[in-house]
Amino acid sequence: MEMPATVRTTQASDEYWFPARRYGWGWGLPARWQGWVVLVAFFALLSAISATFPPATQMGNYLVAMSGLCAALIAVCWRKGEPPRWRWRWGDRKPGDANNDDNHNVRSEKNERPLK
């Protein structure tokens, strides 16, 4: 017996360590414990790099190490995270949807102010 598409989608999204951000592009805070381990390890290594290569005296080594660490974090997020895509302030809704109540540019009588 095959599962409905909505159940398959929910199960697949539960496997992502890093969900896509609701607004903008990229990933949000981790959704699973594995993602939290990766994030804690990132900050621990960030501190170790800063202590090992003080930017004041070894800026080149510091930048190379930080670039590699950030690239590793992005690679893990890309591999284990939800595929990122651009999302704007209306979230999953499209502009012009009937349920879009985020349109603050529309003036109504109750928020009308006289122009000076």
Short mmCIF file of C-alpha atoms in Angstrom, two decimals:
data_model
loop_
_atom_site.label_atom_id
_atom_site.label_comp_id
_atom_site.label_asym_id
_atom_site.label_seq_id
_atom_site.Cartn_x
_atom_site.Cartn_y
_atom_site.Cartn_z
CA MET A 1 0.00 0.00 0.00
CA GLU A 2 1.42 3.36 -1.02
CA MET A 3 1.40 6.35 1.34
CA PRO A 4 -0.31 9.58 0.33
CA ALA A 5 2.00 12.28 -1.04
CA THR A 6 1.44 14.54 1.98
CA VAL A 7 2.66 11.83 4.35
CA ARG A 8 5.74 11.15 2.21
CA THR A 9 6.54 14.88 2.09
CA THR A 10 6.23 15.24 5.86
CA GLN A 11 8.48 12.23 6.48
CA ALA A 12 11.09 13.50 4.01
CA SER A 13 11.12 16.98 5.56
CA ASP A 14 11.54 15.43 9.04
CA GLU A 15 14.83 13.93 7.87
CA TYR A 16 16.43 17.32 7.12
CA TRP A 17 18.95 18.46 9.71
CA PHE A 18 18.58 22.08 8.62
CA PRO A 19 15.23 23.40 7.37
CA ALA A 20 15.13 26.13 4.74
CA ARG A 21 14.61 29.63 6.08
CA ARG A 22 11.08 30.92 6.00
CA TYR A 23 12.19 34.26 4.55
CA GLY A 24 15.19 34.85 2.32
CA TRP A 25 17.62 32.18 1.13
CA GLY A 26 19.55 29.60 3.12
CA TRP A 27 18.98 27.48 6.21
CA GLY A 28 17.56 28.16 9.62
CA LEU A 29 18.38 26.69 13.01
CA PRO A 30 18.77 22.91 13.12
CA ALA A 31 15.64 20.78 13.31
CA ARG A 32 17.32 17.55 14.45
CA TRP A 33 19.93 16.71 17.05
CA GLN A 34 22.52 15.93 14.36
CA GLY A 35 22.25 19.49 13.10
CA TRP A 36 22.78 20.83 16.60
CA VAL A 37 25.92 18.70 16.96
CA VAL A 38 27.23 20.15 13.69
CA LEU A 39 26.46 23.71 14.83
CA VAL A 40 28.12 23.23 18.25
CA ALA A 41 31.17 21.67 16.57
CA PHE A 42 31.31 24.64 14.16
CA PHE A 43 31.43 27.13 17.04
CA ALA A 44 33.95 25.03 18.98
CA LEU A 45 36.22 24.88 15.92
CA LEU A 46 35.67 28.59 15.33
CA SER A 47 37.00 29.27 18.84
CA ALA A 48 39.92 26.88 18.34
CA ILE A 49 40.88 28.56 15.07
CA SER A 50 40.74 31.99 16.70
CA ALA A 51 43.00 30.78 19.52
CA THR A 52 45.42 28.94 17.22
CA PHE A 53 45.70 31.65 14.58
CA PRO A 54 45.17 35.03 16.26
CA PRO A 55 43.95 37.38 13.52
CA ALA A 56 46.17 40.19 14.81
CA THR A 57 49.36 38.22 14.07
CA GLN A 58 48.40 35.46 11.61
CA MET A 59 45.64 36.94 9.46
CA GLY A 60 46.43 34.79 6.39
CA ASN A 61 46.29 31.48 8.26
CA TYR A 62 43.19 32.66 10.13
CA LEU A 63 41.34 33.53 6.90
CA VAL A 64 42.29 30.23 5.22
CA ALA A 65 41.15 28.20 8.24
CA MET A 66 37.91 30.18 8.63
CA SER A 67 37.14 29.86 4.92
CA GLY A 68 37.61 26.11 5.10
CA LEU A 69 35.44 25.84 8.22
CA CYS A 70 32.64 27.93 6.69
CA ALA A 71 32.83 25.93 3.45
CA ALA A 72 32.52 22.71 5.47
CA LEU A 73 29.43 24.03 7.29
CA ILE A 74 27.83 25.08 4.00
CA ALA A 75 28.61 21.66 2.51
CA VAL A 76 26.94 19.88 5.45
CA CYS A 77 23.90 22.18 5.25
CA TRP A 78 23.68 21.63 1.49
CA ARG A 79 23.93 17.85 1.85
CA LYS A 80 21.75 17.35 4.93
CA GLY A 81 19.48 20.39 4.75
CA GLU A 82 16.29 21.19 2.93
CA PRO A 83 17.00 22.53 -0.55
CA PRO A 84 17.16 26.32 -0.17
CA ARG A 85 15.18 28.68 -2.35
CA TRP A 86 14.28 32.34 -2.27
CA ARG A 87 11.26 33.12 -0.13
CA TRP A 88 9.96 36.61 0.45
CA ARG A 89 7.96 38.18 3.25
CA TRP A 90 4.77 36.36 2.31
CA GLY A 91 6.42 32.99 3.10
CA ASP A 92 4.89 30.15 1.11
CA ARG A 93 2.04 32.30 -0.20
CA LYS A 94 2.25 34.06 -3.52
CA PRO A 95 1.63 37.79 -3.90
CA GLY A 96 -1.95 38.43 -4.88
CA ASP A 97 -3.35 35.38 -3.07
CA ALA A 98 -6.78 35.96 -1.57
CA ASN A 99 -5.46 35.07 1.88
CA ASN A 100 -2.49 37.43 1.66
CA ASP A 101 -3.07 39.82 4.55
CA ASP A 102 0.53 41.08 4.55
CA ASN A 103 -0.13 43.77 1.96
CA HIS A 104 0.65 46.88 3.99
CA ASN A 105 0.70 49.18 0.98
CA VAL A 106 -3.07 49.17 0.63
CA ARG A 107 -4.73 52.07 2.40
CA SER A 108 -8.09 51.68 4.02
CA GLU A 109 -10.34 54.31 5.55
CA LYS A 110 -9.39 53.35 9.10
CA ASN A 111 -5.63 53.86 8.51
CA GLU A 112 -5.99 56.87 6.21
CA ARG A 113 -4.08 59.94 7.43
CA PRO A 114 -4.27 63.37 5.95
CA LEU A 115 -1.22 64.22 3.86
CA LYS A 116 0.60 67.44 4.76
#
